[in-house]
Amino acid sequence: MSPRRSPVQLDDDAALRAHGYHPELARKMGGFGNFAISFSVICILAGGMTLFGYGLNTGGPAVMMWGWVGIGFMTLLLGMCLAEVTSAYPTSGGLYYMAHRLGGPRWAWVTGWLNLLGLLGAIAGIDYGCALFVGAFANLQWGLVPTPETTILIFAGILLLHGLLNAAGVRLVNVLNSLSVWWQVFGVAVIVGMLTLAPGERQSVEFVFGHVNNGTGFDNPVYVAALGCLLAAYTFCGYDASSHLSEETTQAQTAAPKGIVRAIGYSWAAGFVLLAGMLFAIEDYAGTLGTSTGVPPAQIFIDVLGTGVAKGLLLVVIVAQLFCGNAETTAASRMVYAFSRDGALPFAATWRRVNSRKTPVAAVWLSVGVALVLALPSLYSPTAYAAVTAINVIGITPAYVIPVYLRLRAGRRFQPGPWNLGAWSKPLGWISVAYVAVLTVVFCLPQASPITVESFNYAGVALAVVLLLAWITWITRGKRHYKIPPLGSTAESTALAGDVV
């Protein structure tokens, strides 16, 4: 067992070389930009609005509000634990690289595939959700009735836009993410402010924090409340983006972990305000759930502010969702680049290439291409979008906690980076492990009764498929091709946690 050393802040390129990697990407992102990408990916105006109707049906306002408080707090604890490990391993590989150094190649392989498919599923889920909102706007503006065909065309156009923006380089991505932060803050303020100041009756505090609505078909209130918490759990995904952009961030050993924690904290506060403002403004509960627009928040805007203003607020939400999908594309492409750099993906030499702007363009287009393929079944099945969402949450959530668990298992062999939890590391780590174990089970539970093809929860199937895919690819490819590089110079590597393989 090696003795514990004091954490050391290294020069960014020296820190990366200590982990065995030669700097290839453009380090153009500061601390705010690193925070901005995770804040943009969490995007309360995407997850919170897309699943707003789910929350109204599954537990109602009381579960939505208190679930947001509880899940947000637990996510903050998990994020702090992950941030500590990120400080020690600031690389584009993020979670799988941490898992490799702390647990070995098999842990890394499973973590990598969970994280990768979760990120690609997130692009599909976010951009398809944005396409649904665009369809709702088109319905109000031009009377266009959304169909699966029109939705998939809009979705493909959004993916193309995000591919082009990301291919332009990290400098533009950084600017867009910074704008996204202020757009979300502005959007929440405008939406809540206009709903609050509009004339008419408002719901009571007792309704917003105490009313329960159960449209699931299940009788057990605890079970229904657990299901209802998935609105918050789904929204609080994607903060590993700060880790994946570490190699493009200055002072990454402190900026990346701070980016994770701040993104969760600010999203937690802003999301509480947004949900409360929307719930206070509901005029017709049943009408909101059964809206002809297909988007319950749009019906609240229409009821309180009229169709004209509602269209404007929908545009605010749509732009926020576009920012969100663009940031998710960035994070996923860096994961593709890093996983390919270590030989994990077929045709790895192609996906790891960077262009003259030091951007992994091939990885960008692979990411949006796979996202398109994941969503194509929605042309034929109404449950396909739910399955894509399941791929996102069931892949990413367990991947978050694996490095935390392995850090706990490593004990004193883990050498913390400059940003660490000190004596709080172990208790918060074990709480986070238990939380994710429970949450993963809840993700896989049936969400509606009776259970049919349309109402079946595909999250458990998605998890099984991902784990099976990871096992098959490890047998057929991983054993021969996957390999992270040896550590860098002794002087640099001994200042990091990277000597605990």
Coordinates of C-alpha atoms in Angstrom, one line a residue:
M1 CA 0.0 0.0 0.0
S2 CA 1.5 3.3 -1.1
P3 CA 1.6 6.2 1.4
R4 CA -0.9 9.1 1.0
R5 CA 0.7 12.1 -0.7
S6 CA -0.5 15.7 -0.7
P7 CA -2.5 16.6 -3.8
V8 CA -0.6 18.5 -6.4
Q9 CA -1.9 20.9 -9.1
L10 CA 0.0 20.2 -12.3
D11 CA 0.2 22.1 -15.5
D12 CA -2.6 20.9 -17.8
D13 CA -0.4 19.3 -20.4
A14 CA 1.9 17.8 -17.8
A15 CA -1.1 16.3 -16.0
L16 CA -2.3 14.7 -19.3
R17 CA 1.1 13.4 -20.2
A18 CA 1.3 11.9 -16.7
H19 CA -1.8 9.8 -17.6
G20 CA 0.0 8.7 -20.8
Y21 CA -1.7 10.8 -23.4
H22 CA -0.2 13.4 -25.7
P23 CA -2.2 16.6 -25.9
E24 CA -4.2 16.7 -29.2
L25 CA -7.3 18.7 -28.6
A26 CA -7.5 22.5 -28.4
R27 CA -7.5 23.7 -24.8
K28 CA -9.7 26.7 -25.3
M29 CA -12.2 26.3 -22.5
G30 CA -12.1 28.0 -19.1
G31 CA -13.8 27.2 -15.9
F32 CA -17.1 28.9 -16.8
G33 CA -17.2 27.1 -20.2
N34 CA -16.6 23.7 -18.5
F35 CA -19.5 24.5 -16.0
A36 CA -21.6 25.7 -18.9
I37 CA -21.5 22.4 -20.9
S38 CA -22.8 20.4 -18.0
F39 CA -25.4 23.0 -17.1
S40 CA -26.4 23.0 -20.8
V41 CA -26.7 19.2 -20.9
I42 CA -28.7 18.9 -17.7
C43 CA -31.0 21.7 -19.2
I44 CA -34.1 22.0 -17.0
L45 CA -35.9 23.4 -19.9
A46 CA -35.4 20.1 -21.8
G47 CA -35.8 17.3 -19.3
G48 CA -38.1 19.1 -16.9
M49 CA -40.4 20.3 -19.7
T50 CA -40.3 17.1 -21.8
L51 CA -41.4 14.9 -18.9
F52 CA -43.7 17.4 -17.2
G53 CA -46.8 15.5 -18.4
Y54 CA -45.3 12.3 -17.0
G55 CA -44.9 14.0 -13.7
L56 CA -48.5 15.2 -13.7
N57 CA -49.7 11.7 -14.3
T58 CA -47.3 9.8 -12.1
G59 CA -47.7 11.3 -8.6
G60 CA -48.7 14.8 -9.5
P61 CA -47.4 18.1 -8.1
A62 CA -46.5 16.8 -4.6
V63 CA -44.2 14.1 -6.0
M64 CA -42.8 16.4 -8.7
M65 CA -41.8 19.1 -6.2
W66 CA -40.6 16.9 -3.3
G67 CA -39.0 14.4 -5.7
W68 CA -37.1 17.3 -7.3
V69 CA -35.8 18.3 -3.8
G70 CA -34.8 14.8 -2.8
I71 CA -33.4 13.6 -6.1
G72 CA -31.5 16.9 -6.6
F73 CA -29.9 16.6 -3.2
M74 CA -28.8 13.0 -3.8
T75 CA -27.5 13.9 -7.3
L76 CA -25.4 16.7 -5.7
L77 CA -23.8 14.2 -3.3
L78 CA -23.1 11.8 -6.2
G79 CA -21.8 14.6 -8.3
M80 CA -19.4 15.7 -5.6
C81 CA -18.1 12.1 -5.3
L82 CA -17.6 11.9 -9.1
A83 CA -16.0 15.3 -9.1
E84 CA -13.4 14.1 -6.6
V85 CA -12.4 11.3 -9.0
T86 CA -12.5 13.6 -12.0
S87 CA -9.9 15.9 -10.3
A88 CA -7.5 12.9 -10.1
Y89 CA -8.2 11.8 -13.7
P90 CA -8.9 14.8 -15.9
T91 CA -9.1 13.1 -19.3
S92 CA -11.6 13.0 -22.2
G93 CA -12.3 9.3 -21.4
G94 CA -13.9 10.4 -18.2
L95 CA -15.7 7.5 -16.4
Y96 CA -14.1 4.6 -18.2
Y97 CA -10.6 5.9 -17.8
M98 CA -11.2 6.4 -14.0
A99 CA -12.6 2.8 -13.9
H100 CA -9.5 1.4 -15.6
R101 CA -7.0 3.1 -13.3
L102 CA -9.0 2.1 -10.2
G103 CA -10.3 -1.3 -11.2
G104 CA -8.7 -2.6 -14.3
P105 CA -9.7 -3.1 -18.0
R106 CA -12.9 -5.2 -17.5
W107 CA -14.4 -2.5 -15.2
A108 CA -13.4 0.1 -17.7
W109 CA -14.9 -1.8 -20.6
V110 CA -18.3 -2.1 -19.0
T111 CA -18.3 1.5 -17.8
G112 CA -17.2 2.7 -21.2
W113 CA -20.0 1.0 -23.0
L114 CA -22.6 2.1 -20.5
N115 CA -21.4 5.6 -20.7
L116 CA -21.1 5.7 -24.5
L117 CA -24.5 4.3 -25.2
G118 CA -26.0 6.5 -22.5
L119 CA -24.5 9.6 -24.1
L120 CA -25.6 8.6 -27.6
G121 CA -29.1 7.8 -26.3
A122 CA -29.1 11.2 -24.7
I123 CA -28.5 12.9 -28.0
A124 CA -31.4 11.0 -29.5
G125 CA -33.7 11.6 -26.5
I126 CA -32.9 15.3 -26.2
D127 CA -33.1 16.1 -29.9
Y128 CA -36.2 14.0 -30.5
G129 CA -37.9 15.7 -27.5
C130 CA -36.9 19.0 -29.1
A131 CA -38.5 17.8 -32.4
L132 CA -41.7 17.2 -30.5
F133 CA -41.8 20.7 -29.2
V134 CA -41.0 22.1 -32.7
G135 CA -44.0 20.0 -33.9
A136 CA -46.2 21.6 -31.2
F137 CA -45.1 25.0 -32.2
A138 CA -45.8 24.2 -35.9
N139 CA -49.3 23.0 -34.9
L140 CA -50.0 26.3 -33.2
Q141 CA -48.4 28.5 -35.8
W142 CA -49.5 26.8 -39.1
G143 CA -52.0 24.1 -38.0
L144 CA -49.5 21.3 -39.0
V145 CA -50.6 18.0 -37.4
P146 CA -47.4 16.3 -36.2
T147 CA -46.9 12.7 -37.5
P148 CA -44.0 10.3 -36.9
E149 CA -42.7 11.1 -40.3
T150 CA -42.6 14.9 -39.8
T151 CA -41.2 14.5 -36.4
I152 CA -38.3 12.3 -37.6
L153 CA -37.6 14.8 -40.4
I154 CA -37.4 17.6 -37.9
F155 CA -35.2 15.4 -35.7
A156 CA -32.8 14.7 -38.5
G157 CA -32.5 18.4 -39.3
I158 CA -31.7 19.2 -35.6
L159 CA -29.0 16.4 -35.7
L160 CA -27.5 17.9 -38.8
L161 CA -27.4 21.3 -37.2
H162 CA -25.6 20.0 -34.1
G163 CA -23.1 18.1 -36.3
L164 CA -22.2 21.2 -38.2
L165 CA -21.9 23.4 -35.1
N166 CA -19.6 20.8 -33.4
A167 CA -17.5 20.3 -36.5
A168 CA -16.7 24.0 -36.4
G169 CA -14.6 23.6 -33.4
V170 CA -14.5 23.9 -29.6
R171 CA -14.2 27.7 -29.6
L172 CA -17.7 28.0 -31.1
V173 CA -19.0 25.2 -28.8
N174 CA -17.7 27.2 -25.8
V175 CA -19.4 30.3 -26.9
L176 CA -22.7 28.5 -27.5
N177 CA -22.5 26.8 -24.1
S178 CA -21.9 30.1 -22.4
L179 CA -24.9 31.6 -24.2
S180 CA -26.9 28.6 -23.1
V181 CA -26.4 29.3 -19.4
W182 CA -27.8 32.8 -19.7
W183 CA -30.6 31.6 -22.1
Q184 CA -31.8 29.1 -19.5
V185 CA -31.6 31.6 -16.7
F186 CA -33.5 34.1 -18.8
G187 CA -35.9 31.5 -20.0
V188 CA -36.9 30.3 -16.5
A189 CA -37.2 34.0 -15.3
V190 CA -39.4 34.9 -18.3
I191 CA -41.6 31.8 -18.1
V192 CA -42.2 31.9 -14.4
G193 CA -42.5 35.7 -14.3
M194 CA -45.1 35.8 -17.0
L195 CA -47.1 33.0 -15.6
T196 CA -47.0 34.5 -12.1
L197 CA -47.9 38.1 -13.2
A198 CA -50.7 37.1 -15.6
P199 CA -54.3 37.8 -14.5
G200 CA -56.4 35.0 -13.2
E201 CA -56.6 32.5 -10.4
R202 CA -53.6 30.5 -9.2
Q203 CA -53.2 27.2 -7.5
S204 CA -52.7 27.1 -3.8
V205 CA -49.5 26.2 -1.9
E206 CA -51.3 23.1 -0.7
F207 CA -52.0 22.0 -4.3
V208 CA -48.4 22.6 -5.5
F209 CA -46.7 20.8 -2.6
G210 CA -49.5 18.4 -1.4
H211 CA -51.7 17.4 -4.3
V212 CA -51.2 13.8 -5.5
N213 CA -52.5 12.5 -8.8
N214 CA -52.1 8.8 -9.7
G215 CA -52.8 7.9 -13.3
T216 CA -50.5 4.8 -13.4
G217 CA -53.0 2.1 -12.5
F218 CA -51.0 1.1 -9.4
D219 CA -52.4 1.5 -5.9
N220 CA -49.3 1.6 -3.7
P221 CA -48.6 5.3 -3.1
V222 CA -44.9 4.7 -2.2
Y223 CA -44.4 2.8 -5.5
V224 CA -46.1 5.6 -7.5
A225 CA -44.0 8.3 -5.7
A226 CA -40.8 6.4 -6.6
L227 CA -41.9 6.2 -10.3
G228 CA -42.7 9.9 -10.2
C229 CA -39.2 10.8 -9.1
L230 CA -37.9 9.7 -12.5
L231 CA -38.8 13.1 -13.9
A232 CA -36.0 14.6 -11.7
A233 CA -33.7 11.7 -12.1
Y234 CA -33.9 11.9 -15.9
T235 CA -33.3 15.7 -15.9
F236 CA -30.2 15.3 -13.7
C237 CA -28.2 13.4 -16.3
G238 CA -25.2 14.6 -18.3
Y239 CA -23.0 16.3 -15.8
D240 CA -20.2 14.0 -16.8
A241 CA -19.8 16.4 -19.8
S242 CA -17.4 18.4 -17.7
S243 CA -15.2 15.4 -17.3
H244 CA -15.2 14.6 -21.0
L245 CA -14.1 18.2 -21.9
S246 CA -11.2 18.1 -19.4
E247 CA -8.6 17.9 -22.1
E248 CA -10.0 21.1 -23.6
T249 CA -10.3 23.0 -20.3
T250 CA -7.6 25.1 -18.6
Q251 CA -6.8 24.2 -14.9
A252 CA -8.8 21.0 -15.5
Q253 CA -7.9 19.4 -12.2
T254 CA -10.0 22.0 -10.4
A255 CA -12.2 23.5 -13.1
A256 CA -13.8 20.2 -14.2
P257 CA -14.8 19.0 -10.7
K258 CA -16.1 22.5 -9.9
G259 CA -18.0 22.4 -13.2
I260 CA -19.8 19.2 -12.2
V261 CA -20.9 20.4 -8.8
R262 CA -21.9 23.9 -9.8
A263 CA -23.9 22.6 -12.8
I264 CA -25.9 20.3 -10.5
G265 CA -26.4 22.9 -7.8
Y266 CA -27.6 25.7 -10.1
S267 CA -29.8 23.4 -12.1
W268 CA -31.4 22.2 -8.8
A269 CA -32.3 25.7 -7.7
A270 CA -33.5 26.9 -11.2
G271 CA -35.5 23.7 -11.7
F272 CA -37.3 24.1 -8.4
V273 CA -38.4 27.6 -9.5
L274 CA -39.5 26.4 -12.9
L275 CA -41.6 23.5 -11.7
A276 CA -43.2 25.5 -9.0
G277 CA -44.1 28.3 -11.4
M278 CA -45.6 25.9 -13.9
L279 CA -47.6 24.1 -11.3
F280 CA -49.0 27.2 -9.7
A281 CA -50.2 28.3 -13.1
I282 CA -52.3 25.1 -14.0
E283 CA -55.9 26.0 -14.8
D284 CA -57.3 22.7 -16.0
Y285 CA -55.4 19.6 -14.8
A286 CA -57.2 17.1 -17.0
G287 CA -57.1 19.5 -20.0
T288 CA -53.3 20.0 -19.5
L289 CA -52.7 16.3 -19.5
G290 CA -54.9 15.6 -22.5
T291 CA -53.8 18.6 -24.6
S292 CA -54.1 18.3 -28.3
T293 CA -50.6 19.9 -28.7
G294 CA -49.1 16.7 -27.2
V295 CA -47.0 19.0 -25.0
P296 CA -48.6 19.8 -21.5
P297 CA -46.4 22.8 -20.8
A298 CA -47.7 24.4 -24.1
Q299 CA -51.3 24.0 -22.9
I300 CA -50.4 25.8 -19.6
F301 CA -49.0 28.7 -21.7
I302 CA -52.1 28.8 -23.9
D303 CA -54.6 28.7 -20.9
V304 CA -52.8 31.4 -18.9
L305 CA -51.3 33.7 -21.6
G306 CA -53.1 32.9 -24.9
T307 CA -51.9 31.3 -28.1
G308 CA -49.7 34.2 -29.3
V309 CA -47.6 34.4 -26.1
A310 CA -47.6 30.6 -25.8
K311 CA -45.8 30.3 -29.1
G312 CA -43.2 32.8 -28.0
L313 CA -42.5 30.8 -24.8
L314 CA -42.4 27.6 -26.8
L315 CA -39.6 29.1 -28.8
V316 CA -37.7 30.0 -25.6
V317 CA -37.9 26.3 -24.6
I318 CA -37.0 25.1 -28.1
V319 CA -33.9 27.2 -28.2
A320 CA -32.8 25.9 -24.8
Q321 CA -33.3 22.4 -26.0
L322 CA -31.2 23.1 -29.1
F323 CA -28.4 24.3 -26.8
C324 CA -28.8 21.2 -24.7
G325 CA -28.6 18.8 -27.6
N326 CA -25.6 20.6 -29.0
A327 CA -23.7 20.3 -25.7
E328 CA -24.6 16.6 -25.5
T329 CA -23.3 16.0 -28.9
T330 CA -20.0 17.6 -27.8
A331 CA -19.7 15.4 -24.8
A332 CA -20.6 12.2 -26.7
S333 CA -18.1 12.9 -29.5
R334 CA -15.3 13.3 -26.9
M335 CA -16.2 10.0 -25.4
V336 CA -16.2 8.4 -28.9
Y337 CA -12.8 10.0 -29.5
A338 CA -11.3 8.9 -26.2
F339 CA -12.7 5.3 -26.5
S340 CA -11.3 5.1 -30.0
R341 CA -8.0 6.5 -28.9
D342 CA -7.7 3.5 -26.6
G343 CA -8.7 1.0 -29.3
A344 CA -12.2 0.2 -28.0
L345 CA -14.3 0.9 -31.1
P346 CA -14.3 -0.7 -34.5
F347 CA -12.5 1.5 -37.1
A348 CA -10.9 3.3 -34.1
A349 CA -8.3 5.0 -36.3
T350 CA -11.0 6.9 -38.1
W351 CA -13.0 8.1 -35.0
R352 CA -9.9 9.3 -33.1
R353 CA -8.7 11.7 -35.9
V354 CA -8.7 15.4 -35.2
N355 CA -8.7 18.1 -37.9
S356 CA -6.7 21.3 -38.2
R357 CA -8.9 22.9 -35.5
K358 CA -8.0 20.1 -33.2
T359 CA -11.6 18.8 -33.3
P360 CA -12.6 15.1 -33.6
V361 CA -14.9 15.7 -36.5
A362 CA -15.4 12.0 -37.4
A363 CA -16.4 11.3 -33.8
V364 CA -19.0 14.1 -34.0
W365 CA -20.6 12.7 -37.2
L366 CA -20.6 9.2 -35.8
S367 CA -22.4 10.4 -32.6
V368 CA -25.2 12.1 -34.5
G369 CA -25.4 9.2 -37.0
V370 CA -25.9 6.7 -34.2
A371 CA -28.5 9.0 -32.5
L372 CA -30.5 9.0 -35.8
V373 CA -30.4 5.2 -36.0
L374 CA -31.6 4.9 -32.4
A375 CA -34.6 7.0 -33.0
L376 CA -35.7 5.6 -36.4
P377 CA -37.9 2.8 -34.8
S378 CA -40.2 5.7 -33.6
L379 CA -41.6 5.7 -37.1
Y380 CA -43.2 2.4 -36.4
S381 CA -43.6 2.1 -32.7
P382 CA -45.0 4.6 -30.2
T383 CA -42.9 3.1 -27.4
A384 CA -39.6 3.6 -29.3
Y385 CA -39.0 7.1 -27.8
A386 CA -39.4 5.6 -24.3
A387 CA -36.9 3.0 -25.1
V388 CA -34.4 5.6 -26.3
T389 CA -34.9 7.5 -23.0
A390 CA -34.3 4.2 -21.2
I391 CA -31.0 3.7 -23.0
N392 CA -29.9 7.1 -21.9
V393 CA -30.8 6.9 -18.2
I394 CA -30.0 3.2 -17.6
G395 CA -26.7 3.6 -19.3
I396 CA -25.4 6.8 -17.7
T397 CA -26.6 6.4 -14.2
P398 CA -24.8 3.2 -13.2
A399 CA -21.7 4.5 -15.1
Y400 CA -21.6 7.5 -12.8
V401 CA -21.3 5.4 -9.7
I402 CA -18.8 2.8 -10.8
P403 CA -15.7 5.1 -10.5
V404 CA -17.0 6.2 -7.1
Y405 CA -17.4 2.6 -5.9
L406 CA -13.9 1.7 -7.3
R407 CA -12.4 4.7 -5.5
L408 CA -13.9 3.5 -2.2
R409 CA -12.6 0.0 -2.9
A410 CA -9.1 1.3 -3.6
G411 CA -8.9 2.9 -0.2
R412 CA -5.6 4.6 0.5
R413 CA -4.3 3.5 -2.9
F414 CA -6.4 6.3 -4.4
Q415 CA -4.4 9.5 -4.4
P416 CA -6.9 12.5 -4.6
G417 CA -6.5 15.4 -6.9
P418 CA -6.5 19.1 -5.8
W419 CA -10.3 19.1 -5.6
N420 CA -11.3 16.5 -3.0
L421 CA -13.8 15.8 -0.2
G422 CA -11.3 14.9 2.5
A423 CA -12.9 13.0 5.4
W424 CA -16.3 13.2 3.7
S425 CA -15.2 11.1 0.8
K426 CA -16.1 7.7 2.1
P427 CA -19.5 8.3 3.8
L428 CA -20.8 10.4 0.9
G429 CA -19.4 7.7 -1.5
W430 CA -21.2 4.8 0.1
I431 CA -24.4 6.9 0.3
S432 CA -24.1 7.6 -3.5
V433 CA -23.5 3.9 -4.3
A434 CA -26.6 2.9 -2.3
Y435 CA -28.7 5.7 -4.0
V436 CA -27.7 4.6 -7.5
A437 CA -28.4 0.9 -6.7
V438 CA -32.0 1.9 -5.6
L439 CA -32.5 4.3 -8.5
T440 CA -31.4 1.7 -11.1
V441 CA -34.0 -0.8 -9.8
V442 CA -36.7 1.9 -9.9
F443 CA -35.7 2.8 -13.5
C444 CA -36.5 -0.8 -14.4
L445 CA -39.9 -1.1 -12.7
P446 CA -43.2 -1.1 -14.6
Q447 CA -44.6 2.4 -14.9
A448 CA -48.2 1.8 -15.9
S449 CA -50.8 -0.9 -15.3
P450 CA -52.0 -3.0 -17.1
I451 CA -48.6 -3.8 -18.6
T452 CA -48.9 -3.9 -22.4
V453 CA -46.5 -3.5 -25.3
E454 CA -47.2 0.3 -25.3
S455 CA -46.8 0.7 -21.5
F456 CA -43.9 -1.8 -20.9
N457 CA -40.8 -0.2 -19.3
Y458 CA -37.9 -1.0 -21.6
A459 CA -35.2 0.2 -19.2
G460 CA -34.4 -3.2 -17.9
V461 CA -34.2 -4.6 -21.4
A462 CA -31.9 -1.7 -22.4
L463 CA -29.6 -2.4 -19.5
A464 CA -29.5 -6.1 -20.3
V465 CA -28.7 -5.3 -24.0
V466 CA -25.9 -2.9 -23.1
L467 CA -24.3 -5.4 -20.7
L468 CA -24.6 -8.2 -23.3
L469 CA -23.1 -5.9 -25.9
A470 CA -20.3 -5.0 -23.6
W471 CA -19.6 -8.7 -22.9
I472 CA -19.7 -9.7 -26.6
T473 CA -17.5 -6.8 -27.7
W474 CA -15.0 -7.6 -24.9
I475 CA -14.7 -11.2 -26.1
T476 CA -14.5 -10.3 -29.8
R477 CA -12.5 -7.1 -29.7
G478 CA -11.7 -5.7 -26.3
K479 CA -9.2 -8.4 -25.2
R480 CA -7.1 -7.8 -28.3
H481 CA -7.4 -4.1 -29.1
Y482 CA -8.4 -2.1 -26.0
K483 CA -5.4 -0.7 -24.0
I484 CA -4.8 2.5 -22.2
P485 CA -1.3 3.9 -22.5
P486 CA 1.3 3.5 -19.8
L487 CA 1.7 6.4 -17.3
G488 CA 4.0 9.3 -18.2
S489 CA 7.1 10.4 -16.4
T490 CA 7.7 9.3 -12.9
A491 CA 7.9 12.9 -11.6
E492 CA 4.5 13.7 -13.1
S493 CA 2.6 10.5 -12.5
T494 CA 3.6 10.2 -8.9
A495 CA 1.9 13.6 -8.3
L496 CA -1.4 12.1 -9.5
A497 CA -3.6 9.1 -8.5
G498 CA -2.6 7.2 -11.7
D499 CA -0.2 4.8 -10.0
V500 CA -3.0 2.6 -8.5
V501 CA -3.6 0.2 -11.3

